[in-house]
Amino acid sequence: MTTDDDIVVRLEKVSRVYRHGGIEVHALDQVDLEIRRGEFAALVGPSGSGKTTLLNIIGGLDRPTSGRVWIGDVELTGLSAAKLADVRLRRIGFVFQEYNLIPVLSALENVEYVMLLQGVPQDERQRRALALLRDLGLEGMEHRRPAELSGGQQQRVAVARAIVSEPLIVLPDEPTANLDSAAGGALLDLMRTLNERKGITFVFSTHDPMVMQRARRIIRMRDGRIVAQETP
Ligand code: ADP
Ligand code: MG
């Protein structure tokens, strides 16, 4: 039970073991972690060190083999699949390396879609989505489909979609991996501005040193463990 209002994520001795035939992979090994409201933190570490597994467990896309996880005051461990889906919808914003926008929907419709699932009325959905797209530099592109946008623009739409319903935390997994360095830098600057101006909490993974530099907390992972932390 967390009592501190400022803690948005808490993991206690979280392990995730994958079993393949007789072989066990310890993707996460006894991880303890707290993320406070307003943090801008990077998970860094080599490929296979457990970054994606950790983000998926924080966001309720995956469950630990052992240990406990809280998002705000809700303990995820033991929630039914339906309750977990509801926590994801209302409290978590995801951003993926591959953008994962819905190809047949416009930028505007992609951003509205989450609010549609949440039952937000149509005029409010449209007002909020338009304002946010404008804020994120996408004015004039609202009616374009993902294929008609550059990678950097698609990822900005994905960020808009992730934050539009004001989640407790946003979890971008390698958000710049498919962008060139200029677009990647611009995306990180945008995320950092959202963090500073709106107080949105971000935990993102990366192995790009340029992206890491923009973090305010670096959490270094290796072999499923947190091995060091820095505040640059
Ligand atoms: P990272 O994101 O840092 O590259 P991952 O969290 O994807 O690391 O992977 C951590 C470890 O868990 C790796 O050894 C990976 O092969 C293994 N792993 C991840 N997902 C699965 C899965 N669905 N099935 C089996 N092993 C997995
Ligand atoms: Mg990964």
PDB file of N, CA, C and O in Angstrom, residues 16 41 48 61 64 73 93 109 123 164 173-174 180 193-194 216:
ATOM      1  N   ARG A  16      10.388 -11.284 -13.877  1.00  0.00           N
ATOM      2  CA  ARG A  16       9.622 -11.829 -15.000  1.00  0.00           C
ATOM      3  C   ARG A  16      10.490 -12.894 -15.636  1.00  0.00           C
ATOM      4  O   ARG A  16      11.585 -12.599 -16.138  1.00  0.00           O
ATOM      5  N   ALA A  41      12.348  10.290 -16.933  1.00  0.00           N
ATOM      6  CA  ALA A  41      13.374   9.283 -16.662  1.00  0.00           C
ATOM      7  C   ALA A  41      13.598   8.385 -17.877  1.00  0.00           C
ATOM      8  O   ALA A  41      12.652   8.018 -18.567  1.00  0.00           O
ATOM      9  N   GLY A  48      18.067  -6.525 -24.894  1.00  0.00           N
ATOM     10  CA  GLY A  48      17.872  -7.726 -24.092  1.00  0.00           C
ATOM     11  C   GLY A  48      18.034  -7.511 -22.595  1.00  0.00           C
ATOM     12  O   GLY A  48      17.923  -8.451 -21.810  1.00  0.00           O
ATOM     13  N   LEU A  61       0.697  -4.180 -19.507  1.00  0.00           N
ATOM     14  CA  LEU A  61       0.592  -4.992 -20.725  1.00  0.00           C
ATOM     15  C   LEU A  61       1.100  -6.407 -20.470  1.00  0.00           C
ATOM     16  O   LEU A  61       0.853  -7.314 -21.245  1.00  0.00           O
ATOM     17  N   PRO A  64       4.098  -9.558 -13.841  1.00  0.00           N
ATOM     18  CA  PRO A  64       5.308 -10.165 -13.277  1.00  0.00           C
ATOM     19  C   PRO A  64       5.083 -11.645 -12.921  1.00  0.00           C
ATOM     20  O   PRO A  64       3.957 -12.052 -12.652  1.00  0.00           O
ATOM     21  N   ASP A  73      -2.487   4.611  -6.591  1.00  0.00           N
ATOM     22  CA  ASP A  73      -2.875   3.821  -5.420  1.00  0.00           C
ATOM     23  C   ASP A  73      -3.502   2.480  -5.794  1.00  0.00           C
ATOM     24  O   ASP A  73      -4.054   1.789  -4.950  1.00  0.00           O
ATOM     25  N   GLY A  93      -0.251   6.096 -20.751  1.00  0.00           N
ATOM     26  CA  GLY A  93      -0.099   6.456 -22.153  1.00  0.00           C
ATOM     27  C   GLY A  93       1.076   5.688 -22.730  1.00  0.00           C
ATOM     28  O   GLY A  93       2.169   5.715 -22.167  1.00  0.00           O
ATOM     29  N   GLU A 109      -8.482  11.583 -35.870  1.00  0.00           N
ATOM     30  CA  GLU A 109      -9.255  10.418 -35.412  1.00  0.00           C
ATOM     31  C   GLU A 109      -8.415   9.490 -34.531  1.00  0.00           C
ATOM     32  O   GLU A 109      -8.931   8.888 -33.587  1.00  0.00           O
ATOM     33  N   ASP A 123     -18.046  16.376 -29.197  1.00  0.00           N
ATOM     34  CA  ASP A 123     -17.533  17.741 -29.388  1.00  0.00           C
ATOM     35  C   ASP A 123     -16.317  18.000 -28.503  1.00  0.00           C
ATOM     36  O   ASP A 123     -15.365  18.657 -28.911  1.00  0.00           O
ATOM     37  N   VAL A 164      -3.487  12.703 -24.415  1.00  0.00           N
ATOM     38  CA  VAL A 164      -4.723  13.471 -24.537  1.00  0.00           C
ATOM     39  C   VAL A 164      -5.689  13.222 -23.366  1.00  0.00           C
ATOM     40  O   VAL A 164      -6.425  14.111 -22.972  1.00  0.00           O
ATOM     41  N   ASP A 173       8.494   3.478 -25.553  1.00  0.00           N
ATOM     42  CA  ASP A 173       9.519   2.429 -25.672  1.00  0.00           C
ATOM     43  C   ASP A 173      10.319   2.679 -26.941  1.00  0.00           C
ATOM     44  O   ASP A 173       9.812   2.497 -28.041  1.00  0.00           O
ATOM     45  N   GLU A 174      11.576   3.086 -26.781  1.00  0.00           N
ATOM     46  CA  GLU A 174      12.456   3.426 -27.922  1.00  0.00           C
ATOM     47  C   GLU A 174      11.750   4.342 -28.924  1.00  0.00           C
ATOM     48  O   GLU A 174      11.688   4.024 -30.126  1.00  0.00           O
ATOM     49  N   ASP A 180      15.412   9.834 -37.760  1.00  0.00           N
ATOM     50  CA  ASP A 180      16.788  10.320 -37.920  1.00  0.00           C
ATOM     51  C   ASP A 180      17.118  11.202 -36.720  1.00  0.00           C
ATOM     52  O   ASP A 180      16.243  11.522 -35.909  1.00  0.00           O
ATOM     53  N   THR A 193       9.395  19.320 -23.102  1.00  0.00           N
ATOM     54  CA  THR A 193       8.563  20.516 -22.934  1.00  0.00           C
ATOM     55  C   THR A 193       7.226  20.158 -22.285  1.00  0.00           C
ATOM     56  O   THR A 193       6.747  20.868 -21.392  1.00  0.00           O
ATOM     57  N   LEU A 194       6.627  19.050 -22.723  1.00  0.00           N
ATOM     58  CA  LEU A 194       5.358  18.605 -22.128  1.00  0.00           C
ATOM     59  C   LEU A 194       5.551  18.267 -20.651  1.00  0.00           C
ATOM     60  O   LEU A 194       4.697  18.544 -19.814  1.00  0.00           O
ATOM     61  N   ARG A 216      16.271  13.513 -17.138  1.00  0.00           N
ATOM     62  CA  ARG A 216      16.658  14.078 -15.842  1.00  0.00           C
ATOM     63  C   ARG A 216      17.011  12.992 -14.827  1.00  0.00           C
ATOM     64  O   ARG A 216      17.522  13.275 -13.763  1.00  0.00           O
TER      65      ARG A 216
END
